[in-house]
Coordinates of C-alpha atoms (C1' of nucleotides) in Angstrom, one line a residue:
Chain N
M12 CA 17.7 -0.8 8.0
I13 CA 17.5 -0.3 4.3
V14 CA 15.2 2.2 2.5
Y15 CA 14.8 2.8 -1.2
N16 CA 15.6 6.4 -1.9
T17 CA 14.0 8.0 -5.1
L18 CA 16.8 10.4 -4.9
G19 CA 19.5 8.4 -6.6
R20 CA 17.2 5.4 -7.3
K21 CA 18.8 3.0 -5.0
R22 CA 18.6 1.2 -1.7
E23 CA 20.4 2.8 1.1
E24 CA 21.3 2.3 4.7
F25 CA 18.8 4.5 6.7
K26 CA 20.6 7.0 9.1
T27 CA 18.7 9.7 10.9
L28 CA 20.1 13.2 11.3
E29 CA 19.7 13.0 15.0
K30 CA 20.1 9.6 16.8
G31 CA 16.8 7.9 17.4
K32 CA 14.6 10.7 15.9
V33 CA 12.9 10.9 12.6
K34 CA 11.7 13.9 11.0
M35 CA 9.0 12.9 8.5
Y36 CA 6.8 14.9 6.1
V37 CA 4.2 13.4 3.9
C38 CA 2.4 15.4 1.3
G39 CA -1.3 15.5 2.2
V40 CA -4.5 16.1 0.2
T41 CA -6.0 19.1 -1.5
L42 CA -9.3 19.6 0.1
Y43 CA -11.6 19.7 -2.8
D44 CA -13.0 16.3 -3.0
E45 CA -13.6 13.0 -1.3
C46 CA -10.6 10.6 -0.9
H47 CA -10.4 7.3 -3.0
L48 CA -8.5 4.3 -2.6
G49 CA -5.3 5.8 -4.0
H50 CA -5.2 8.3 -1.3
G51 CA -6.0 5.4 1.1
R52 CA -2.9 3.5 -0.1
A53 CA -0.5 6.5 0.3
Y54 CA -1.6 7.1 3.9
I55 CA -1.7 3.5 4.9
V56 CA 1.7 3.0 3.5
F57 CA 3.2 5.9 5.4
D58 CA 1.2 5.0 8.5
V59 CA 2.9 1.6 8.5
I60 CA 6.3 3.2 7.9
R61 CA 5.8 5.4 10.8
R62 CA 4.4 2.7 13.1
Y63 CA 7.3 0.4 12.3
L64 CA 10.0 3.1 12.9
E65 CA 8.3 3.8 16.3
W66 CA 8.2 0.2 17.2
E67 CA 11.9 0.0 16.5
G68 CA 12.4 2.8 18.9
Y69 CA 12.5 5.8 16.8
E70 CA 10.8 9.0 18.0
V71 CA 9.0 10.1 14.9
L72 CA 7.7 13.5 14.4
Y73 CA 5.1 13.2 11.6
V74 CA 3.9 16.2 9.7
Q75 CA 1.2 16.1 7.0
N76 CA 0.0 19.1 5.3
F77 CA -3.5 20.1 3.9
T78 CA -3.7 22.1 0.7
D79 CA -6.6 24.4 1.5
I80 CA -6.1 27.1 -1.2
D81 CA -5.6 26.1 -4.7
D82 CA -7.2 26.3 -8.3
K83 CA -9.1 23.2 -7.8
I84 CA -10.8 24.3 -4.6
I85 CA -11.6 27.7 -6.2
N86 CA -13.1 26.0 -9.2
R87 CA -15.2 24.0 -7.0
A88 CA -16.3 27.0 -5.0
K89 CA -17.2 28.7 -8.3
E90 CA -19.4 25.8 -9.3
E91 CA -21.1 25.8 -5.9
A92 CA -21.4 29.5 -5.2
K93 CA -24.6 31.3 -6.1
S94 CA -22.8 34.7 -6.7
E95 CA -19.3 35.7 -7.2
K96 CA -18.9 37.3 -4.0
E97 CA -19.8 34.1 -2.3
I98 CA -16.8 32.3 -3.6
P99 CA -14.3 32.9 -0.9
E100 CA -16.9 31.8 1.8
K101 CA -17.8 28.7 -0.3
A102 CA -14.0 27.9 -0.7
R103 CA -13.7 27.8 3.1
E104 CA -16.8 25.7 3.5
I105 CA -15.5 23.2 0.9
V106 CA -12.2 23.0 2.7
E107 CA -13.9 22.3 6.0
R108 CA -16.3 19.8 4.4
Y109 CA -13.5 17.7 2.9
K110 CA -11.1 18.0 5.9
E111 CA -13.9 16.3 7.9
S112 CA -14.5 13.7 5.3
Y113 CA -10.7 13.1 5.2
F114 CA -10.4 12.5 8.9
R115 CA -13.6 10.3 9.0
D116 CA -12.0 8.0 6.3
M117 CA -8.5 7.9 7.7
D118 CA -9.8 7.4 11.2
A119 CA -11.9 4.5 10.0
L120 CA -8.8 3.0 8.4
N121 CA -7.0 3.2 11.7
I122 CA -4.4 5.6 10.5
K123 CA -2.6 7.3 13.3
R124 CA -3.0 11.0 13.3
A125 CA 0.0 13.1 12.3
D126 CA 1.7 15.2 15.0
I127 CA 1.0 18.3 13.1
Y128 CA -1.4 19.0 10.3
P129 CA -0.3 22.4 8.9
S130 CA -2.6 24.2 6.4
A131 CA -1.3 26.4 3.6
T132 CA -3.4 29.4 4.7
E133 CA -2.1 29.2 8.2
F134 CA 1.4 30.1 6.9
I135 CA 0.7 33.0 4.6
P136 CA 3.1 35.4 6.3
E137 CA 5.8 32.8 6.3
I138 CA 5.3 32.0 2.7
I139 CA 5.5 35.7 1.8
V140 CA 8.7 36.0 3.7
A141 CA 10.1 32.9 1.8
V142 CA 9.0 34.4 -1.6
E143 CA 10.6 37.7 -0.6
K144 CA 13.9 35.9 0.1
L145 CA 13.8 33.9 -3.1
L146 CA 13.4 37.3 -5.0
K147 CA 16.2 38.8 -3.0
K148 CA 18.5 35.9 -3.9
G149 CA 17.6 36.5 -7.5
V150 CA 16.2 33.0 -8.1
A151 CA 12.7 34.3 -8.5
Y152 CA 11.3 37.1 -10.6
S153 CA 8.0 39.0 -10.9
G154 CA 5.8 38.7 -14.0
N155 CA 2.8 40.8 -14.0
G156 CA 1.8 40.3 -10.3
D157 CA 2.8 36.6 -10.3
I158 CA 6.0 35.5 -8.8
Y159 CA 7.9 32.7 -10.5
F160 CA 10.8 30.5 -9.5
S161 CA 13.5 30.5 -12.2
V162 CA 14.5 26.9 -12.7
D163 CA 17.8 28.1 -14.6
K164 CA 18.9 29.4 -11.1
F165 CA 19.0 26.0 -9.6
P166 CA 21.7 24.1 -11.3
S167 CA 20.8 20.6 -9.9
Y168 CA 17.2 20.9 -11.1
G169 CA 15.9 17.5 -12.0
K170 CA 18.1 15.5 -9.6
L171 CA 15.1 13.8 -8.1
S172 CA 13.1 12.9 -11.1
G173 CA 16.3 12.0 -13.1
R174 CA 15.5 14.4 -16.0
K175 CA 17.5 17.0 -17.5
K176 CA 16.1 20.3 -18.3
E177 CA 16.6 19.8 -22.0
E178 CA 14.8 16.4 -22.0
L179 CA 11.7 18.0 -20.8
M180 CA 11.2 20.2 -23.8
P181 CA 10.3 18.3 -26.9
G182 CA 6.9 16.7 -27.1
A183 CA 6.0 17.6 -23.5
R184 CA 2.9 19.4 -23.0
V185 CA 4.5 22.2 -21.0
E186 CA 2.1 25.2 -21.3
P187 CA 4.2 28.2 -22.4
E188 CA 2.8 31.1 -20.5
E189 CA 3.8 34.5 -21.6
K190 CA 4.5 35.7 -18.1
K191 CA 7.2 33.0 -17.6
K192 CA 10.6 33.4 -18.9
D193 CA 10.9 29.6 -19.1
P194 CA 8.0 27.1 -19.5
L195 CA 9.4 25.1 -16.7
D196 CA 9.4 27.9 -14.1
F197 CA 6.6 27.6 -11.7
A198 CA 4.5 30.1 -9.7
L199 CA 5.4 30.9 -6.1
W200 CA 2.7 33.5 -5.8
K201 CA -0.3 33.9 -8.0
S202 CA -2.3 37.1 -8.3
A203 CA -5.9 36.9 -7.5
K204 CA -8.7 37.5 -10.0
P205 CA -11.7 39.3 -8.7
Y206 CA -13.8 37.5 -6.1
E207 CA -11.1 34.8 -5.6
P208 CA -9.8 34.2 -2.0
C209 CA -6.7 36.2 -1.5
W210 CA -4.2 37.7 0.9
D211 CA -2.3 40.9 0.8
S212 CA 1.3 40.8 -0.2
P213 CA 4.0 43.2 -1.4
W214 CA 2.9 42.1 -5.0
G215 CA -0.7 42.8 -4.5
K216 CA -3.5 40.5 -3.5
G217 CA -3.0 36.8 -4.3
R218 CA -2.3 33.4 -3.1
P219 CA 0.5 31.0 -2.6
G220 CA 1.6 28.6 -5.5
W221 CA 1.1 25.0 -4.7
H222 CA 4.8 24.0 -4.2
I223 CA 5.9 26.7 -1.8
E224 CA 3.5 25.7 0.9
C225 CA 5.3 22.4 1.4
S226 CA 8.7 23.9 1.5
V227 CA 7.7 26.6 4.0
M228 CA 5.6 24.3 6.2
S229 CA 8.2 21.5 6.4
L230 CA 10.8 24.1 7.2
K231 CA 8.7 25.7 10.0
C232 CA 7.4 22.4 11.5
L233 CA 10.5 20.2 11.2
G234 CA 13.5 22.3 10.2
E235 CA 15.9 22.8 7.3
T236 CA 16.6 19.2 6.6
L237 CA 14.1 16.3 6.9
D238 CA 14.9 12.6 7.2
I239 CA 11.9 11.4 5.3
H240 CA 9.7 13.0 2.7
G241 CA 7.0 10.9 1.3
G242 CA 4.1 10.9 -1.1
G243 CA 2.7 9.2 -4.3
E244 CA 5.0 8.7 -7.1
D245 CA 3.0 11.2 -9.2
L246 CA 4.5 14.0 -6.9
I247 CA 8.1 13.3 -7.9
F248 CA 7.8 15.6 -10.8
P249 CA 7.2 18.5 -10.7
H250 CA 6.0 18.9 -7.1
H251 CA 8.9 17.4 -5.2
E252 CA 11.4 18.6 -7.8
N253 CA 10.1 22.1 -7.2
E254 CA 10.1 21.7 -3.5
I255 CA 13.8 20.8 -3.5
A256 CA 14.6 23.8 -5.8
Q257 CA 12.9 26.2 -3.6
S258 CA 13.9 24.8 -0.2
E259 CA 17.6 24.4 -1.1
S260 CA 17.7 27.8 -2.7
L261 CA 16.1 29.2 0.6
T262 CA 18.5 27.4 3.1
G263 CA 21.5 26.3 1.2
K264 CA 21.1 23.0 2.9
K265 CA 20.1 19.7 1.7
F266 CA 16.2 19.5 1.9
V267 CA 15.6 15.8 2.4
N268 CA 17.8 12.8 3.0
Y269 CA 15.4 10.1 2.0
W270 CA 12.6 10.5 -0.6
L271 CA 10.1 7.8 -0.4
H272 CA 7.3 7.4 -3.0
N273 CA 4.4 4.8 -3.1
G274 CA 3.2 3.4 -6.3
F275 CA -0.3 3.9 -7.7
V276 CA -3.5 2.0 -7.4
T277 CA -4.6 1.1 -10.8
V278 CA -7.8 -0.4 -12.2
R279 CA -7.6 -2.7 -15.1
G280 CA -4.0 -1.5 -15.4
E281 CA -4.8 2.2 -15.5
K282 CA -4.2 4.7 -12.9
M283 CA -7.0 5.3 -10.5
S284 CA -7.9 8.9 -11.1
K285 CA -10.7 11.4 -11.1
S286 CA -10.4 12.1 -14.9
L287 CA -10.6 8.4 -15.9
K288 CA -13.6 8.1 -13.6
N289 CA -12.3 4.7 -12.5
F290 CA -11.9 5.5 -8.8
F291 CA -13.4 3.9 -5.8
L292 CA -14.1 6.1 -3.0
L293 CA -12.8 5.1 0.4
R294 CA -16.1 5.8 2.0
E295 CA -18.0 3.4 -0.4
L296 CA -15.5 0.7 0.2
L297 CA -15.7 1.2 4.0
N298 CA -19.4 0.9 3.9
Q299 CA -19.1 -2.7 2.5
Y300 CA -15.8 -4.0 3.8
P301 CA -14.1 -3.9 7.2
P302 CA -11.1 -1.4 7.3
Q303 CA -8.6 -4.3 8.0
A304 CA -9.6 -5.9 4.5
I305 CA -8.5 -2.7 2.8
R306 CA -5.4 -2.4 4.8
F307 CA -4.7 -6.1 4.1
L308 CA -5.1 -5.5 0.4
I309 CA -2.8 -2.4 0.4
L310 CA -0.1 -4.2 2.4
S311 CA -0.1 -7.4 0.4
T312 CA 1.8 -5.5 -2.4
H313 CA 5.0 -3.8 -1.7
Y314 CA 4.6 -0.2 -1.4
R315 CA 6.5 0.7 -4.5
N316 CA 4.7 -1.6 -6.9
P317 CA 1.6 -0.8 -8.7
L318 CA -1.5 -2.3 -7.1
D319 CA -4.2 -3.3 -9.5
F320 CA -7.6 -2.9 -7.8
D321 CA -10.6 -5.0 -8.3
L322 CA -13.4 -5.8 -6.0
A323 CA -12.6 -9.5 -6.3
H324 CA -9.1 -8.6 -5.0
L325 CA -10.6 -6.8 -2.0
E326 CA -12.8 -9.9 -1.4
T327 CA -9.8 -12.1 -1.4
A328 CA -8.1 -9.8 1.0
L329 CA -11.1 -10.0 3.2
R330 CA -10.8 -13.8 3.3
G331 CA -7.2 -13.5 4.2
W332 CA -7.9 -11.1 7.1
K333 CA -10.7 -13.4 8.3
R334 CA -8.1 -16.1 8.8
I335 CA -6.1 -13.9 11.0
E336 CA -9.1 -12.5 12.8
E337 CA -10.6 -16.0 13.5
C338 CA -7.2 -16.9 15.0
I339 CA -7.4 -14.0 17.4
L340 CA -10.9 -14.6 18.4
K341 CA -10.3 -18.3 19.0
S342 CA -7.2 -17.5 21.0
E343 CA -9.1 -15.1 23.1
E344 CA -11.7 -17.8 23.8
I345 CA -9.1 -20.5 24.5
L346 CA -6.3 -18.6 26.0
G347 CA -8.1 -15.5 27.3
G348 CA -7.7 -11.9 26.2
G349 CA -5.3 -9.4 27.5
K350 CA -1.5 -9.5 27.6
T351 CA 0.0 -12.1 29.7
G352 CA 3.3 -11.8 31.3
K353 CA 6.2 -11.1 28.9
L354 CA 7.4 -14.4 27.6
E355 CA 10.3 -14.8 25.3
E356 CA 9.9 -13.5 21.8
T357 CA 9.1 -16.0 19.2
K358 CA 11.2 -16.4 16.1
Y359 CA 8.5 -14.7 14.2
I360 CA 9.2 -11.2 15.8
Q361 CA 12.7 -11.5 14.5
E362 CA 11.6 -12.7 11.1
F363 CA 9.1 -9.9 10.9
R364 CA 11.9 -7.4 11.9
D365 CA 14.3 -9.0 9.3
V366 CA 11.7 -8.3 6.4
M367 CA 10.5 -4.9 7.4
R368 CA 14.1 -3.7 7.7
E369 CA 14.4 -4.4 4.0
D370 CA 12.4 -1.4 2.7
F371 CA 9.4 -2.1 4.7
H372 CA 8.6 -5.4 3.1
T373 CA 4.9 -5.8 4.1
P374 CA 4.0 -8.7 1.7
Q375 CA 6.9 -10.7 3.4
A376 CA 5.6 -9.4 6.9
L377 CA 2.2 -10.9 6.2
R378 CA 3.9 -14.2 5.3
V379 CA 5.5 -14.1 8.7
I380 CA 2.2 -13.4 10.3
F381 CA 0.5 -16.3 8.4
D382 CA 3.3 -18.6 9.5
L383 CA 2.7 -17.5 13.1
V384 CA -1.1 -17.9 12.7
S385 CA -0.6 -21.5 11.4
E386 CA 1.5 -22.6 14.3
L387 CA -0.8 -20.8 16.8
N388 CA -3.7 -22.6 15.1
R389 CA -2.0 -26.0 15.7
Y390 CA -1.9 -25.3 19.5
L391 CA -5.6 -24.0 19.5
S392 CA -6.8 -27.0 17.5
R393 CA -5.4 -29.3 20.4
G394 CA -7.0 -26.9 22.8
E395 CA -3.5 -26.4 24.3
K396 CA -2.9 -23.6 26.7
S397 CA 0.9 -23.8 26.9
P398 CA 3.2 -20.9 27.5
E399 CA 4.2 -21.2 23.9
A400 CA 0.7 -20.5 22.7
F401 CA 0.4 -17.6 24.9
S402 CA 3.7 -16.3 23.6
L403 CA 2.5 -16.7 20.0
F404 CA -0.7 -14.9 20.8
N405 CA 1.1 -11.9 22.4
D406 CA 3.4 -11.6 19.3
L407 CA 0.6 -11.9 16.8
K408 CA -1.2 -8.9 18.5
T409 CA 2.1 -7.0 18.7
L410 CA 2.9 -7.5 14.8
L411 CA -0.7 -6.7 13.8
E412 CA -0.4 -3.4 15.9
V413 CA 2.7 -2.5 14.1
L414 CA 1.1 -3.0 10.7
G415 CA -1.9 -0.8 12.0
F416 CA -4.5 -3.6 12.1
A417 CA -7.1 -2.9 14.6
L418 CA -7.8 -6.0 16.6
P419 CA -11.2 -7.3 16.5
E420 CA -13.4 -6.1 19.4
K421 CA -15.4 -8.2 21.7
L422 CA -18.9 -8.0 20.4
T423 CA -22.1 -8.9 22.2
L424 CA -25.2 -10.2 20.7
P425 CA -28.8 -8.8 21.3
P426 CA -30.5 -10.9 23.9
H427 CA -33.0 -12.4 21.5
L428 CA -30.3 -13.8 19.4
E429 CA -28.5 -15.1 22.5
K430 CA -31.7 -16.8 23.5
L431 CA -32.0 -18.4 20.0
I432 CA -28.4 -19.8 20.4
R433 CA -29.4 -21.3 23.7
E434 CA -32.5 -22.8 22.2
R435 CA -30.5 -24.3 19.5
E436 CA -28.1 -25.9 22.0
E437 CA -31.1 -27.4 23.8
A438 CA -32.4 -28.7 20.5
R439 CA -29.0 -30.3 19.6
K440 CA -29.0 -32.0 23.0
R441 CA -32.3 -33.5 22.1
K442 CA -30.8 -34.5 18.8
D443 CA -33.6 -32.4 17.2
Y444 CA -31.4 -31.4 14.3
Q445 CA -34.1 -30.1 12.2
T446 CA -34.8 -27.3 14.7
A447 CA -31.0 -26.8 15.3
D448 CA -30.5 -26.2 11.6
R449 CA -33.5 -24.0 11.2
I450 CA -32.2 -21.7 14.0
R451 CA -28.7 -21.7 12.5
E452 CA -30.1 -20.6 9.1
Q453 CA -32.2 -18.0 10.8
L454 CA -29.1 -16.6 12.6
L455 CA -27.2 -16.7 9.2
R456 CA -29.8 -14.4 7.7
E457 CA -29.1 -12.0 10.6
G458 CA -25.3 -12.2 9.6
I459 CA -24.4 -14.5 12.6
L460 CA -22.4 -17.5 11.8
L461 CA -22.3 -20.5 14.2
Q462 CA -19.6 -22.8 15.0
D463 CA -20.1 -25.8 17.1
T464 CA -16.7 -26.5 18.8
P465 CA -15.6 -28.9 21.5
R466 CA -15.9 -26.0 23.9
G467 CA -19.4 -25.1 22.9
T468 CA -21.1 -23.2 20.2
V469 CA -19.5 -19.9 19.3
W470 CA -20.6 -17.2 16.9
R471 CA -19.1 -15.0 14.4
K472 CA -20.1 -11.9 12.5
K473 CA -20.4 -12.9 8.8
Chain S
rG29 C1' 10.5 12.2 -28.2
rG30 C1' 12.8 11.7 -23.1
rC31 C1' 12.8 9.2 -18.3
rG32 C1' 10.9 5.1 -15.3
rG33 C1' 8.4 0.7 -13.9
rC34 C1' 6.1 -4.0 -14.7
rG35 C1' 5.3 -9.3 -17.1
rU36 C1' 6.4 -15.7 -11.6
rA37 C1' 0.7 -21.2 -10.7
rG38 C1' -6.8 -20.3 -11.9
rC39 C1' -6.2 -15.2 -9.1
rC40 C1' -3.1 -12.0 -5.8
rA41 C1' 2.0 -11.7 -4.6
rA42 C1' 7.3 -12.6 -2.6
rG43 C1' 11.9 -14.1 -4.2
rU44 C1' 17.2 -10.2 -7.8
rG45 C1' 23.1 -16.0 -8.8
rG46 C1' 22.6 -22.1 -5.8
rC47 C1' 17.0 -27.1 -5.1
rA48 C1' 10.3 -21.4 -6.8
rA49 C1' 7.5 -17.8 0.3
rG50 C1' 2.6 -16.8 1.7
rG51 C1' -2.6 -15.8 0.8
rC52 C1' -7.3 -16.7 -2.0
rA53 C1' -9.7 -20.4 -4.9
rG54 C1' -9.5 -26.0 -6.0
rC55 C1' -8.8 -31.3 -4.7
rG56 C1' -8.2 -35.6 -1.0
rG57 C1' -8.2 -36.8 4.3
rC58 C1' -9.2 -35.8 9.8
rC59 C1' -12.7 -33.4 13.0
rU60 C1' -18.4 -32.5 13.1
rG61 C1' -25.2 -35.1 13.6
rC62 C1' -24.6 -32.0 9.2
rA63 C1' -22.0 -27.6 8.7
rA64 C1' -18.4 -23.7 9.9
rA65 C1' -13.6 -22.9 11.6
rG66 C1' -9.2 -25.4 12.2
rC67 C1' -5.5 -29.3 11.3
rC68 C1' -2.8 -32.9 7.7
rG69 C1' -1.5 -33.7 2.6
rC70 C1' -1.6 -32.2 -2.9
rG71 C1' -0.2 -27.7 -7.1
rA72 C1' 4.5 -23.9 -11.2
rU73 C1' 10.3 -29.9 -14.1
rA74 C1' 9.2 -24.0 -14.1
rC75 C1' 9.3 -17.7 -13.6
rC76 C1' 6.7 -13.3 -21.5
rC77 C1' 10.2 -14.7 -25.8
rC78 C1' 15.1 -15.4 -28.1
rG79 C1' 20.3 -15.3 -27.5
rG80 C1' 24.7 -14.8 -24.1
rU81 C1' 27.8 -15.0 -19.3
rU82 C1' 28.3 -18.9 -15.4
rC83 C1' 29.7 -25.3 -12.6
rG84 C1' 24.8 -23.1 -11.7
rA85 C1' 19.9 -17.6 -13.7
rA86 C1' 13.3 -16.2 -12.5
rU87 C1' 17.5 -13.6 -10.7
rC88 C1' 23.4 -10.8 -14.4
rC89 C1' 24.2 -9.0 -19.8
rG90 C1' 22.3 -8.2 -25.0
rG91 C1' 18.1 -8.1 -28.3
rG92 C1' 12.7 -8.5 -28.8
rC93 C1' 7.2 -8.6 -27.5
rG94 C1' 3.3 -6.9 -24.3
rC95 C1' 1.3 -3.6 -20.6
rC96 C1' 1.5 0.8 -17.6
rG97 C1' 3.2 5.4 -15.4
rC98 C1' 5.7 10.5 -15.4
rC99 C1' 7.0 14.6 -18.5
rU100 C1' -0.2 18.6 -17.4
rC101 C1' -3.7 19.1 -11.5
rC102 C1' -3.0 14.4 -9.2
rA103 C1' -1.6 9.9 -3.4

RNA sequence: GGCGGCGUAGCCAAGUGGCAAGGCAGCGGCCUGCAAAGCCGCGAUACCCCGGUUCGAAUCCGGGCGCCGCCUCCA
C-alpha cells in the first residue's frame, strides 16, 4: 500500500510499527463553534482511510482529540457571559454545546466514532509533567509566568513543513512578543488572566498551550510513535511542526511515521473559513441533502486536492448518489435484500483494492463502483436473478460500506398514500390515465416519485 | 520575500512516458399509455501558452501566464 507522506513530500510504502496494527491520531476540533463543510471533509476523509485499513484487516486504534480550552473558547465565553466571574462556567457550557453539535453532525454523516476522544482538560496533570520535563531538558523556558518552547533547541525544526527557520523571518507576520526569546517560540503553558478558566501549576494558575495537548494525548493514548497522524493541511505549520518538536524532545523517538493532510474546501477558489464568511455549516447542508450526497461530493475529489464547493456541485453529487441508490433499491426488489451466501468476488473488489491502495484514491474507487452499478443494472433490466447478479449486489454493498455510505433503508409509506397508489393501479387497469396521472402528480407533491415497472409500480422518495 | 499546490470536454474529476477513466448535464434510440428509472449509442484530433528531451508527452525538462494556499487562530 502506498501513502503520500507530508514528511518528505513523497509517496511511500506503508509499513506499520506493529504487524497488522495501526495507531492513528487525527487532530479534532476546537469546541467554540459549529462545524462547516471543511471540518466535514477532514473527518470524512479520515473515516474512509480508517474504514479501508480495517477492511484490509488492520486493527486500527483511532484517536481524535477535542480542544476544550483555548483562546477562542474563552473569547466566546467572554461574549456570552453576563459577568466576569461567569466566564469559566460559560466556557464549560460552550464546550459541551459544541461537542454535542459535533457528534450530531458527524453521526449524521455516518462517520465512525473514534476509539478514544481525549480532551485537553482531562490531561492537565500529564501536560504539566510534560512541560516540566521540557524545562528540565532545557528546551523550554519561563517568561513571566508563560512557558515557551525554544525552537532553537530543536535542530530539525521545519522538517515537516519544509521551511528553514531563516526563511520564516522576512515578511512574515510573526508577532514579536516581548516574553519570547524568538518570535517562533510557542507557548506550552499560558498564565491566566483574572476570571479565565485555569489550573494550578508550578508556574502559577494557567492553562496549556494549544500544541502541547496533542503531543501529550497522543503519547498517553497511543504511545511514543504513531503510524498515522492526520489533519487539514493548514495544520502542517505551525501546529504539527510544533508537535514534532515537543514530542521528539520529550521522548527522543520519532513522533510519527506517516503524516497525512487533507486539502481544503474552497468557495469560488478561496478557502472556506470563518473570517471570509464563506462557510457552509454541516447542519444546514444536512437539512437539505442526504448525508450520502455530501460524502459523495467529498470522495469524488482526491483527499489532497482542493475541493471547490458550490451548491450546484452538491446537487450533481446528489444525482450521482441517486444512481447508486436506485441500483440498490432495485436490487433489493428484484434480488431480495440481505446477504446471500458468499459467492466468488467480482473483479470490482480487486479493482477497488488496487485504486485504494494507491494513496486512498476515492475518485477512482467511485469509478469502480459506477462500473459495477452499470453491469448490475444490465442484469436488473433483464430481471435476471443469476448468481452473478447476487454476487455483484453483495460486492456493491461491501464497497459502499468501506467508503462509509449508509445504505438506503427500507421505508414504508403512510397508509393513505399506499391506498392512493392502489387506486392508481386500478385506474391504470381501467385505462383511466387521467385519474392515474392526477394521482401520480398528487404523490409527487408529497415527495413520492412513482415508477411503473414490469414488476409493478414502485415508489421512491424524491 | 520564502515554501507549496492547482490549471484536462458545458460542469465536476481521474490519468504522471505509449491510442484521454468515471459522474452530472446534453443529443439520438429501446422500453413505457405517458412518464420515471434503466439499457444501447454519441462527445475533448486533444489536456493554460511557448520552447526542449524522446520513436512517442496531458504526463519529463526549461521559460511564461493565470488562480489559490501556508508563513497568523484555522479541518
